[in-house]
mmCIF file of C-alpha atoms in Angstrom:
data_model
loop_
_atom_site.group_PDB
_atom_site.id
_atom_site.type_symbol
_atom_site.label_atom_id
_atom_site.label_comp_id
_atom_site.label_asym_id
_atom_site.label_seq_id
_atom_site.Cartn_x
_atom_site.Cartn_y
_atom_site.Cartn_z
ATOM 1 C CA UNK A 40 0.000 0.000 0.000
ATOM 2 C CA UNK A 41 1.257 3.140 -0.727
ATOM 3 C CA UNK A 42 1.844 6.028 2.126
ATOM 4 C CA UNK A 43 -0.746 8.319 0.281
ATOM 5 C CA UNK A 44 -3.314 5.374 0.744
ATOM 6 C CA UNK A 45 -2.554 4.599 4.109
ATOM 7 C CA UNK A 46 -3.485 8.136 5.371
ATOM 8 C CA UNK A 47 -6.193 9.242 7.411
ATOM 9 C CA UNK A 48 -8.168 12.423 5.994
ATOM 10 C CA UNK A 49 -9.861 13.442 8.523
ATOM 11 C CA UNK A 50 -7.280 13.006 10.948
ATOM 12 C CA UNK A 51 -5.101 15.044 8.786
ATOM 13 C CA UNK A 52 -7.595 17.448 8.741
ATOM 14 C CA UNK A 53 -8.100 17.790 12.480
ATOM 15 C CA UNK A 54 -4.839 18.126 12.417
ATOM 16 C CA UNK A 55 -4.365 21.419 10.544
ATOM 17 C CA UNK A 56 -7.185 23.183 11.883
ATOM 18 C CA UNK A 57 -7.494 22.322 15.281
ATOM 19 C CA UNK A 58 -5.184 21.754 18.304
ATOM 20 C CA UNK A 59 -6.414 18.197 19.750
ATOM 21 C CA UNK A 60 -4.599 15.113 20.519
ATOM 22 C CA UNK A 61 -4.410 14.167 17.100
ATOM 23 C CA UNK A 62 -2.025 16.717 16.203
ATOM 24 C CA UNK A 63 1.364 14.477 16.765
ATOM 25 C CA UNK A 64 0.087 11.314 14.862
ATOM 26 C CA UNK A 65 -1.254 13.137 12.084
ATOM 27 C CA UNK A 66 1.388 15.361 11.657
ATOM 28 C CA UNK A 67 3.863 12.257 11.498
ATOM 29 C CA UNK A 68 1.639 10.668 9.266
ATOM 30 C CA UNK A 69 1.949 14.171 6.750
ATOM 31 C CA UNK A 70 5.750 13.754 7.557
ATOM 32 C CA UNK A 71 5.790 10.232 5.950
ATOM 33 C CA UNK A 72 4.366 11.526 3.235
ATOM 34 C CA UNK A 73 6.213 14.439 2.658
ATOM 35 C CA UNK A 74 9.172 12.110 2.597
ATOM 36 C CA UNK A 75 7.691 9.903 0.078
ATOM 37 C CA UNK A 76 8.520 9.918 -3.663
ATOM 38 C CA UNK A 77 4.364 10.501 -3.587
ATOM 39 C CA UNK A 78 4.572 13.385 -2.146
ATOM 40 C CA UNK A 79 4.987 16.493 -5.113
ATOM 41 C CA UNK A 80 6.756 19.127 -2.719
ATOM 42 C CA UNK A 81 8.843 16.888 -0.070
ATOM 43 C CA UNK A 82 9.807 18.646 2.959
ATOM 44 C CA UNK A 83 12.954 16.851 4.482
ATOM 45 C CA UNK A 84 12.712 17.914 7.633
ATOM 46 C CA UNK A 85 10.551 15.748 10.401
ATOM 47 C CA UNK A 86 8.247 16.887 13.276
ATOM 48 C CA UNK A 87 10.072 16.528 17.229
ATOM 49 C CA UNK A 88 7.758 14.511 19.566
ATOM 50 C CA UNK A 89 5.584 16.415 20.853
ATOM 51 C CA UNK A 90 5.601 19.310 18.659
ATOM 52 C CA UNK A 91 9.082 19.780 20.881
ATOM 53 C CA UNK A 92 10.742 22.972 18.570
ATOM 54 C CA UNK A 93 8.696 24.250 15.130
ATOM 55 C CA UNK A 94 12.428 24.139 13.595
ATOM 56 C CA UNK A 95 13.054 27.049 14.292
ATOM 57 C CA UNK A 96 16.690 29.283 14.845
ATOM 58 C CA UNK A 97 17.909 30.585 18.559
ATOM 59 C CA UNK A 98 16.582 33.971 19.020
ATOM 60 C CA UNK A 99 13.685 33.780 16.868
ATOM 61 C CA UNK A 100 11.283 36.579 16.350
ATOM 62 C CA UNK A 101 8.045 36.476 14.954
ATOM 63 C CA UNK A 102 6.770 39.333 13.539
ATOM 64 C CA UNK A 103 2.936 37.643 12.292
ATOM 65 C CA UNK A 104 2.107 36.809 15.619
ATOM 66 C CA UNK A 105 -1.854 37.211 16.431
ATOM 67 C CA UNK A 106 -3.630 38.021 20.020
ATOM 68 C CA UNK A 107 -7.378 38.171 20.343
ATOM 69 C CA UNK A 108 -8.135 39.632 23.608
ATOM 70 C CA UNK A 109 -11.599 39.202 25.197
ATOM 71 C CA UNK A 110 -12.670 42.718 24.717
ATOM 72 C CA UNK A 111 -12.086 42.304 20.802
ATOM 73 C CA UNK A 112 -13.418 38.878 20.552
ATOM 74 C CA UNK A 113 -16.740 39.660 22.373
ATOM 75 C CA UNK A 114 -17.324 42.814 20.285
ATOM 76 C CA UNK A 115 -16.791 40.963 17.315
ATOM 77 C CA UNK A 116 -19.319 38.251 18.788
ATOM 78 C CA UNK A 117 -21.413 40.766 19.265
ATOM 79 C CA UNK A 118 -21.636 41.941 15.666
ATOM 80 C CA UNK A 119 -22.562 38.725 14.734
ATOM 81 C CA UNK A 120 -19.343 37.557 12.637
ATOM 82 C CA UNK A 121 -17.906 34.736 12.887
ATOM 83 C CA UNK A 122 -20.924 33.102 13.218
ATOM 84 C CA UNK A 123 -20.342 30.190 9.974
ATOM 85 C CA UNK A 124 -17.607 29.460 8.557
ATOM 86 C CA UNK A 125 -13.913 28.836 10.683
ATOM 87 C CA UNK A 126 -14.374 29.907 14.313
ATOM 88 C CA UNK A 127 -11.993 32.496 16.199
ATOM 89 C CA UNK A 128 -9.175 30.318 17.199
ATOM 90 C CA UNK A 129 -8.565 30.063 20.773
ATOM 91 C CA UNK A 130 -6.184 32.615 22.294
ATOM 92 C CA UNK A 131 -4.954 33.241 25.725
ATOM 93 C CA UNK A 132 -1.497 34.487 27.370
ATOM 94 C CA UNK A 133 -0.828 31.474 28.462
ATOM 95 C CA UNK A 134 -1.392 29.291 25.526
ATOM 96 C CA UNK A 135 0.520 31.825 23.205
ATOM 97 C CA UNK A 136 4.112 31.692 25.906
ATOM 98 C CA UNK A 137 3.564 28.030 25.351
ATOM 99 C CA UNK A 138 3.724 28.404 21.946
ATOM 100 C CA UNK A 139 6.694 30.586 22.175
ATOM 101 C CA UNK A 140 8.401 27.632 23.919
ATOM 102 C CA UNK A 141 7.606 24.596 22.567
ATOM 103 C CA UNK A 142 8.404 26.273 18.971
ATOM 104 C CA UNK A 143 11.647 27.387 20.318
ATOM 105 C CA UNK A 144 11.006 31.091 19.594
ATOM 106 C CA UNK A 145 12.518 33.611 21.924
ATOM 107 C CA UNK A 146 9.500 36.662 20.871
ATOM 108 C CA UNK A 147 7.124 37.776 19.373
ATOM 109 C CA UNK A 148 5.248 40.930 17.854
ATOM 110 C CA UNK A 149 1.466 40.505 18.211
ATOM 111 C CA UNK A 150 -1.064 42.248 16.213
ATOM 112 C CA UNK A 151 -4.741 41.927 15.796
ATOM 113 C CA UNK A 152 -5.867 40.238 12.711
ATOM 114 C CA UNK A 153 -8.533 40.886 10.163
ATOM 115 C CA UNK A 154 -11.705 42.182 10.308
ATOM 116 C CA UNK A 155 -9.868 45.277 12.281
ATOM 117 C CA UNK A 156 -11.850 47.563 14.376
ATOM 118 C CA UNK A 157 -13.948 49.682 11.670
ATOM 119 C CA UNK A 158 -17.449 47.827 11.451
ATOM 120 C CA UNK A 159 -18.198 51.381 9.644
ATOM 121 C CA UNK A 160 -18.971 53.530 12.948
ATOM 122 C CA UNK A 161 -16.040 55.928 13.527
ATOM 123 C CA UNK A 162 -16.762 56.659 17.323
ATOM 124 C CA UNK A 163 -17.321 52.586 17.891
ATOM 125 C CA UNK A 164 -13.699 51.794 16.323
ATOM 126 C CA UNK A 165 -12.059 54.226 18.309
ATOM 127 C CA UNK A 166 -13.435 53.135 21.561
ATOM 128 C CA UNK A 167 -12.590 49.565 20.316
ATOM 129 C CA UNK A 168 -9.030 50.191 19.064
ATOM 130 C CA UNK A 169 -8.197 52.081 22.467
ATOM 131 C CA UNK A 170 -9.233 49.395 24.320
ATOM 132 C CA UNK A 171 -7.332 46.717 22.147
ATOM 133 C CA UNK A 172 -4.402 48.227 22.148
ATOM 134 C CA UNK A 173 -4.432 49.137 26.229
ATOM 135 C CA UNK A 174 -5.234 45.690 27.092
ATOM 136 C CA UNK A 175 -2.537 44.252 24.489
ATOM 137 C CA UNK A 176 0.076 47.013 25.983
ATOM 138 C CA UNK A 177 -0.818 45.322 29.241
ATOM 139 C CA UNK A 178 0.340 41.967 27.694
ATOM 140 C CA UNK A 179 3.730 43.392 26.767
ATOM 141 C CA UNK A 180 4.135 45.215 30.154
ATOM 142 C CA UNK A 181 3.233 41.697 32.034
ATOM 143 C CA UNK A 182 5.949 40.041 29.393
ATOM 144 C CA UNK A 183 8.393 42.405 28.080
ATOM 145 C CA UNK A 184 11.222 39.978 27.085
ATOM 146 C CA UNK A 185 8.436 37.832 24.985
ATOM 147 C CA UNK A 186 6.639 40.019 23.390
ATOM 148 C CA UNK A 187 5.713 43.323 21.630
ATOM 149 C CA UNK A 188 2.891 44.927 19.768
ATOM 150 C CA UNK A 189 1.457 46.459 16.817
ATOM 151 C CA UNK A 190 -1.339 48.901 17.659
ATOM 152 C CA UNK A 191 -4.390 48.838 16.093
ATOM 153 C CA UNK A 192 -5.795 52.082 14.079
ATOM 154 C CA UNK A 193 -9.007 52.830 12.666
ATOM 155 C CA UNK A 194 -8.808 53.429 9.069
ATOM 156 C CA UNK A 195 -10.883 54.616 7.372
ATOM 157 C CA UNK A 196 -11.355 57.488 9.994
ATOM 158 C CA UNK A 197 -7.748 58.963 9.150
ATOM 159 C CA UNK A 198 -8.585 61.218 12.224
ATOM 160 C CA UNK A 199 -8.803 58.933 14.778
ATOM 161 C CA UNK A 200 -6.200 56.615 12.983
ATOM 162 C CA UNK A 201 -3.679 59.547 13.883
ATOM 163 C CA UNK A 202 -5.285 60.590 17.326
ATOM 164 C CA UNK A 203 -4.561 56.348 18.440
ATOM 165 C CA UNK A 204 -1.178 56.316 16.671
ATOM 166 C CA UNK A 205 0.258 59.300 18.624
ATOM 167 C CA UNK A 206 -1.251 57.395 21.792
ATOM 168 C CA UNK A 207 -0.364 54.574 21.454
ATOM 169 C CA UNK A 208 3.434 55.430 20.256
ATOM 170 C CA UNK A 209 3.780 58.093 23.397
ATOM 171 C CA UNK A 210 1.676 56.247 26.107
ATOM 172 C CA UNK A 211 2.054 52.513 25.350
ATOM 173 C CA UNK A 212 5.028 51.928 23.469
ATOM 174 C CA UNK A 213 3.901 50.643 20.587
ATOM 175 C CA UNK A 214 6.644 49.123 18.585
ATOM 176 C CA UNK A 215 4.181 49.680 15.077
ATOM 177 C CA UNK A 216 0.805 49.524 13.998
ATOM 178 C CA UNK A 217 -1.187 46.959 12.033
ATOM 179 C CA UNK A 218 -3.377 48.127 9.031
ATOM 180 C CA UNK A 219 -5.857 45.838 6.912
ATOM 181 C CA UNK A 220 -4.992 45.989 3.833
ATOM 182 C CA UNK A 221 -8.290 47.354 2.756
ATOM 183 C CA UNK A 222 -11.744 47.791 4.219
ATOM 184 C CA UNK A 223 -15.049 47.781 2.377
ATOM 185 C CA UNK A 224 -12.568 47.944 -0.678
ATOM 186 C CA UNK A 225 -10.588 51.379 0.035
ATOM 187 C CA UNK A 226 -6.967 50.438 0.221
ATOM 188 C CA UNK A 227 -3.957 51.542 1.802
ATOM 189 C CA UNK A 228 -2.456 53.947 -0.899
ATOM 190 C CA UNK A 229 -5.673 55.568 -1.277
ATOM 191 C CA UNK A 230 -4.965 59.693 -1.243
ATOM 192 C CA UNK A 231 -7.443 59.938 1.817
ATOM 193 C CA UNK A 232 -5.073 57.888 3.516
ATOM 194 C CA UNK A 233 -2.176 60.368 3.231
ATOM 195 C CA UNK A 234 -2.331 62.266 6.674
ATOM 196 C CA UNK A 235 -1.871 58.952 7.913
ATOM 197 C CA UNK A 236 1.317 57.368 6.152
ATOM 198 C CA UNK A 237 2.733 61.612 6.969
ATOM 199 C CA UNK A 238 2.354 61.044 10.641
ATOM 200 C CA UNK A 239 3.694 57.536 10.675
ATOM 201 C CA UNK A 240 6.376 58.684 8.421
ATOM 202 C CA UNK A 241 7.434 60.898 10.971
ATOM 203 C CA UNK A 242 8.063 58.249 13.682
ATOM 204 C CA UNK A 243 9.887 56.240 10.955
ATOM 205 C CA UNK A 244 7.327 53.735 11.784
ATOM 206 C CA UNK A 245 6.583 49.899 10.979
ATOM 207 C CA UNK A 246 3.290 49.042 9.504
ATOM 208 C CA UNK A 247 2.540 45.310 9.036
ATOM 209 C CA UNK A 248 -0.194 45.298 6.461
ATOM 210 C CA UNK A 249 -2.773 42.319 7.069
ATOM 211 C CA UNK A 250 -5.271 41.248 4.493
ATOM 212 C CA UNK A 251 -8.755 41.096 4.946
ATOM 213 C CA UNK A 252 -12.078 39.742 3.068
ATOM 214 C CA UNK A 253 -12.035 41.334 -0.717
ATOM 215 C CA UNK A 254 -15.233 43.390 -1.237
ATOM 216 C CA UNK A 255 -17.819 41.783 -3.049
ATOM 217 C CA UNK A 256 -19.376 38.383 -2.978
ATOM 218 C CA UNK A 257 -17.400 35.521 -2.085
ATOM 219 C CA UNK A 258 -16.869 32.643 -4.013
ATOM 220 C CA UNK A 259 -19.000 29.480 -2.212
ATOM 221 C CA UNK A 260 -16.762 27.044 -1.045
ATOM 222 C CA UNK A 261 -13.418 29.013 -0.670
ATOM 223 C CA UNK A 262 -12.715 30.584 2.374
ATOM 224 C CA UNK A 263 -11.215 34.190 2.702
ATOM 225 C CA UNK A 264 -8.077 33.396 4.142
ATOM 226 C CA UNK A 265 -7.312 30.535 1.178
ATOM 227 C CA UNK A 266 -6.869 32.988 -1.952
ATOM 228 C CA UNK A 267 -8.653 36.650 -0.815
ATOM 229 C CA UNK A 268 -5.903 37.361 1.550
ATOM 230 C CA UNK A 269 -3.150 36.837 -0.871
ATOM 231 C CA UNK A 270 -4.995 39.389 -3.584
ATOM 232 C CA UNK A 271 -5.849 41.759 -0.975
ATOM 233 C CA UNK A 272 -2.404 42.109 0.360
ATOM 234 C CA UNK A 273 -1.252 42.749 -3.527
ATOM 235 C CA UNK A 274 -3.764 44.631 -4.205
ATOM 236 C CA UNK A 275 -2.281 47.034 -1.435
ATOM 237 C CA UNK A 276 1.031 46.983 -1.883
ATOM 238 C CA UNK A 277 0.698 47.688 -5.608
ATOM 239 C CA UNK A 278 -1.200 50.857 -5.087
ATOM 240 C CA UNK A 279 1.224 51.675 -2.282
ATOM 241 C CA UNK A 280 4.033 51.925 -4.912
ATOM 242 C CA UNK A 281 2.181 52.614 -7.974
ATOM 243 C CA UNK A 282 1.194 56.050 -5.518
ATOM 244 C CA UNK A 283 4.224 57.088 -4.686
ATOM 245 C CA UNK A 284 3.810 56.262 -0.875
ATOM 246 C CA UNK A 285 6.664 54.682 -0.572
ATOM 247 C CA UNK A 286 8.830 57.589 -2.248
ATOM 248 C CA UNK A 287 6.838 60.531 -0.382
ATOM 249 C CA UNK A 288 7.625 58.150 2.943
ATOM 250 C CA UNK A 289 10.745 57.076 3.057
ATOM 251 C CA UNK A 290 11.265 56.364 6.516
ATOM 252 C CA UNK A 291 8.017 53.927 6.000
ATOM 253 C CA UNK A 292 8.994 49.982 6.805
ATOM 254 C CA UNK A 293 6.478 48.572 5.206
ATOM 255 C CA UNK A 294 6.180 44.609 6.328
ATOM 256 C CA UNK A 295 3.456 42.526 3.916
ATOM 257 C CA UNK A 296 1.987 39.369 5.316
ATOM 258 C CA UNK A 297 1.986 35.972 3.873
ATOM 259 C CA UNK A 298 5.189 36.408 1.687
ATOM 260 C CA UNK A 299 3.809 39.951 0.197
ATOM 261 C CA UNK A 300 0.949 37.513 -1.207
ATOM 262 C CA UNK A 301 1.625 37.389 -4.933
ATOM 263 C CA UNK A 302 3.398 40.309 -4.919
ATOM 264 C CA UNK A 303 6.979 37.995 -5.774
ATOM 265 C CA UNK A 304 5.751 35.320 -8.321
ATOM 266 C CA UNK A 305 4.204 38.367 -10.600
ATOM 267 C CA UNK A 306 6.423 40.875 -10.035
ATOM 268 C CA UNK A 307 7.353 41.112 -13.230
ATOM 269 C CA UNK A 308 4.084 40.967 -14.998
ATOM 270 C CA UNK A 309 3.371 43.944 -12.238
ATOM 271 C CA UNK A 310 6.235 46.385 -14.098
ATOM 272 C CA UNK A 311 6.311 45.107 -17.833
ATOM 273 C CA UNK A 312 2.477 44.922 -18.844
ATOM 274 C CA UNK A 313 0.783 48.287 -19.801
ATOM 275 C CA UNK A 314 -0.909 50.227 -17.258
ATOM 276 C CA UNK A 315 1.588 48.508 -15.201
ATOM 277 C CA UNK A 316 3.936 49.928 -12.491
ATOM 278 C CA UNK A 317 6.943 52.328 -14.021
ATOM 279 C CA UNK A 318 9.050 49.489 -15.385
ATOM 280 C CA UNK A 319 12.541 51.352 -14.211
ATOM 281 C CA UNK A 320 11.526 52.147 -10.823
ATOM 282 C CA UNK A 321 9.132 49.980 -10.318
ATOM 283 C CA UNK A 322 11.096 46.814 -9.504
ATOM 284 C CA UNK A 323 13.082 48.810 -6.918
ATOM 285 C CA UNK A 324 9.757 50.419 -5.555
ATOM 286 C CA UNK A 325 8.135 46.844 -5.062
ATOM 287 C CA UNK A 326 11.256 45.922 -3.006
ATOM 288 C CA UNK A 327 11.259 48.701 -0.271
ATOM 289 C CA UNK A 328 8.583 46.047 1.321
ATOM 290 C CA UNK A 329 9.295 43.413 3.822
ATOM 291 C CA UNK A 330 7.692 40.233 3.729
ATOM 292 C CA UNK A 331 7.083 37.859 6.025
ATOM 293 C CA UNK A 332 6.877 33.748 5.825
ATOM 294 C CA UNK A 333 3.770 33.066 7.611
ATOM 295 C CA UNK A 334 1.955 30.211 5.947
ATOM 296 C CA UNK A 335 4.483 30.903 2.664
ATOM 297 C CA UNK A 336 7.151 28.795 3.205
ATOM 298 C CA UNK A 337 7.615 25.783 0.906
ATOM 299 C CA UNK A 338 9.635 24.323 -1.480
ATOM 300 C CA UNK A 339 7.460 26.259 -4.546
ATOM 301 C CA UNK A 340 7.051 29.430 -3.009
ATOM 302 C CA UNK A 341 10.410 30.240 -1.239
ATOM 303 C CA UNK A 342 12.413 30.456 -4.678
ATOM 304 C CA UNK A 343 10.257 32.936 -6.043
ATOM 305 C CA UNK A 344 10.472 34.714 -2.672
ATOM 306 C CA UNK A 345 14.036 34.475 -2.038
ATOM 307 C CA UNK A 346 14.539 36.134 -5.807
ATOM 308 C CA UNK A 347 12.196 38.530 -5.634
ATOM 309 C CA UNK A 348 13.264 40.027 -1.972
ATOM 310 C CA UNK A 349 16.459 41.255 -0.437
ATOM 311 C CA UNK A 350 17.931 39.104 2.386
ATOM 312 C CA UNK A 351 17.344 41.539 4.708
ATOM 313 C CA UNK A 352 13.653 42.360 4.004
ATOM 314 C CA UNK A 353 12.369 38.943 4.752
ATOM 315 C CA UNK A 354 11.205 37.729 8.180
ATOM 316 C CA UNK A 355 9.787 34.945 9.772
ATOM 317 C CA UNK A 356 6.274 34.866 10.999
ATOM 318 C CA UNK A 357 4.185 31.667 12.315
ATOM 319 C CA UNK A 358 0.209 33.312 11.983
ATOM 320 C CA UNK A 359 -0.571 32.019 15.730
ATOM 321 C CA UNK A 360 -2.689 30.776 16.749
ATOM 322 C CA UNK A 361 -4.757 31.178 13.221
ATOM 323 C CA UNK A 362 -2.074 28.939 11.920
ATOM 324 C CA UNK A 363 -2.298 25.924 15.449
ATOM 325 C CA UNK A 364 1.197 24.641 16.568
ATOM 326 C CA UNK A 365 0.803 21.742 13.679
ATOM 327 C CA UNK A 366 0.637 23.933 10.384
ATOM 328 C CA UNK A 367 2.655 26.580 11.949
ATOM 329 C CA UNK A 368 5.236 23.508 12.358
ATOM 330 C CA UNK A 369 4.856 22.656 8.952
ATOM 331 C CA UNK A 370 5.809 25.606 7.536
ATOM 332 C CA UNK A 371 8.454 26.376 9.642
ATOM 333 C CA UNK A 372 9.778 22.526 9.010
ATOM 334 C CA UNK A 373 9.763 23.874 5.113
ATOM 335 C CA UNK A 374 11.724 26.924 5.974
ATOM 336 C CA UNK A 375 14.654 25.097 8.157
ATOM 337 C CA UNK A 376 14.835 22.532 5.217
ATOM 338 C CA UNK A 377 15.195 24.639 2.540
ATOM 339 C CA UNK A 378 19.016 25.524 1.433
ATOM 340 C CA UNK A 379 20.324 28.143 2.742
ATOM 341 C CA UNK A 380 23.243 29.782 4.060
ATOM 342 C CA UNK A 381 23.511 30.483 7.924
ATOM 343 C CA UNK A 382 23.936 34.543 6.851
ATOM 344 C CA UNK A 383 20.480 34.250 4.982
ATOM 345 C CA UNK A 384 18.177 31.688 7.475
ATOM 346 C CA UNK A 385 19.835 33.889 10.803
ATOM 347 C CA UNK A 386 18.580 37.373 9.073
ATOM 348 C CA UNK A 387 15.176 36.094 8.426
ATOM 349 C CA UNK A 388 14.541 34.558 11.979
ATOM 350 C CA UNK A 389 16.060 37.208 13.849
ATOM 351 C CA UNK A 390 18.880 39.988 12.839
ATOM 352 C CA UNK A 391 15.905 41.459 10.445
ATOM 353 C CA UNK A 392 13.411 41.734 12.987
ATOM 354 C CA UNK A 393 15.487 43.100 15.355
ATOM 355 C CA UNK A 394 16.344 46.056 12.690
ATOM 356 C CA UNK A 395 12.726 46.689 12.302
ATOM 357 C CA UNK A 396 12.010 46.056 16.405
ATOM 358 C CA UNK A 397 15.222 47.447 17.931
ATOM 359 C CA UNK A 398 14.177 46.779 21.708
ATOM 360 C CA UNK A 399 14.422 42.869 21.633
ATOM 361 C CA UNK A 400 18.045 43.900 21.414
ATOM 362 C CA UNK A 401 17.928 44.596 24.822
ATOM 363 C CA UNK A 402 15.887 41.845 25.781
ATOM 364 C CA UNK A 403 18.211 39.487 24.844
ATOM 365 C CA UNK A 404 16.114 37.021 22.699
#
């Protein structure tokens, strides 16, 4: 019988989606087959017992690192979303420190993901994202040496976008903010956004740019997160550059989830077709963004990463607890596989983040 055959579906499944008992023997079971000559994309690299070290590096940071506090998760609730479809995951201090050390990863910078705080009531977001980001601060006061965070704005409303910005950079020691990439389909390099991207210039500030749904109808049967995310990001970052925001801003660090979406494997198609991106400057404008490796890394996405983005503008994210300890170990079991030199894999797990988040230096991670 073949590995492929001998397989169990649905405990795979379980697996990948859920944190359960099942998570060690399916994963070894996905690790036999990733070894076998069945297997399209082998990864060489097994899963520890016990999900003992994600593979990765000493000092890790991860920079696409996810916390969903009470006060955010309840609001949401009470919105009525997330009502079908995939549940919140489930989040706590304690279960994300335990994360931190059973993957071997000496921080990380937590943001709130997708849908945001704009439900499309200014004065509601603002309340919301000022009580996110206090309670999240809280987190990073509790556990400075493990983590730090990206506050979370209110975009649209520019205004109060700025107003939570300046607070939460001179009151709470924000180390960035998090935008979604677009909401209700108005995206970041938008010329209403500009007040914005001035002030955050400014404070030479990191913005990690997290997709969100696409406007318009979904397609039935495909989830946001499986192919929306990875337009809406692009989306973003093209306008970004095709804008000028990244020339008007150049103290901007700009970090993209998911590997910049599909922002490397078309890069060229995104400078060379008409109506396309200024095919001198263009290149060079696409790669003033970081990217991260959350839920990217694999033996057919890396190389077109890897060519497409400078050494020191990749980093290494896990998606916790979105992604549970068993996909997050399978991608980061990709990423430690995959050739490269110790310069290269040491930059992307820790000596970039630390150039984007200087104060791990002096936590020692």
């Amino acid at each position: 019988m073949r590995i492929r055959d001998a397989l169990d579906p649905l405990l795979i499944e379980d697996a990948l989606w859920h944190s359960s008992s099942a998570d060690i023997a399916a994963m070894r079971q996905i690790t036999l087959y990733s070894r076998s000559a069945d297997c399209p994309y082998p990864a060489t690299a097994s899963l520890p017992t016990e999900l003992e070290g994600l593979m990765t590096v000493a000092g890790t940071i991860d920079t696409h690192h996810h916390v969903l506090p009470p006060v955010w998760t309840d609001w949401l609730h009470s919105h009525q979303l997330f009502t079908s479809g995939p549940a919140l995951p489930t989040w706590s201090p304690e279960r994300a420190i335990s994360f931190l050390d059973d993957s071997e990863t000496a921080a990380a910078v937590v943001s709130v993901s997708a849908p945001g705080v704009h439900l499309g009531d200014d004065a509601e977001a603002r309340r919301m994202a000022r009580a996110v980001n206090e309670t999240v601060a809280e987190l990073v006061k509790d556990r400075p040496d493990r983590f730090g965070f990206l506050a979370t704005l209110t975009l649209p409303d520019v205004d109060g976008a700025i107003a939570e910005a300046e607070y939460a950079f001179d009151h709470l020691g924000a180390d960035g903010v998090v935008l979604i990439a677009s909401v209700r389909g108005q995206y970041l390099g938008d010329p209403a956004f500009e007040p914005l991207m001035a002030e955050l210039n400014k404070r030479a500030a990191v913005i990690f740019v997290h997709p969100g749904p696409l406007a318009g109808s979904r397609v039935p049967g495909l989830p946001d997160f499986l192919a929306d995310f990875l337009l809406d990001t692009t989306r973003a970052a093209l306008l970004m550059a095709r804008n000028g925001v990244l020339d008007r801003y150049p103290q901007l660090r700009i970090l993209l989830s998911h590997g910049g979406g599909f922002l490397p494997y078309a890069a060229e198609r995104f400078t060379a077709l008409p109506y396309a991106l200024d095919p001198v400057n263009g290149p060079g404008q696409l790669r003033k963004f970081y990217l991260d490796t959350a839920l990217t890394a694999s033996p057919l996405a890396l190389p077109s990463l890897l060519a497409f983005a400078d050494p020191d503008h990749i980093t290494y994210g896990s998606d916790f607890p979105y992604a549970d300890p068993a996909l997050a170990a399978h991608f980061a079991a990709n990423l430690q596989s995959y050739p490269l030199d110790d310069t290269t894999r040491h930059a992307i797990h820790t000596d970039n983040a630390l150039d984007l988040f200087p104060r791990f230096a002096t936590q020692g991670p």
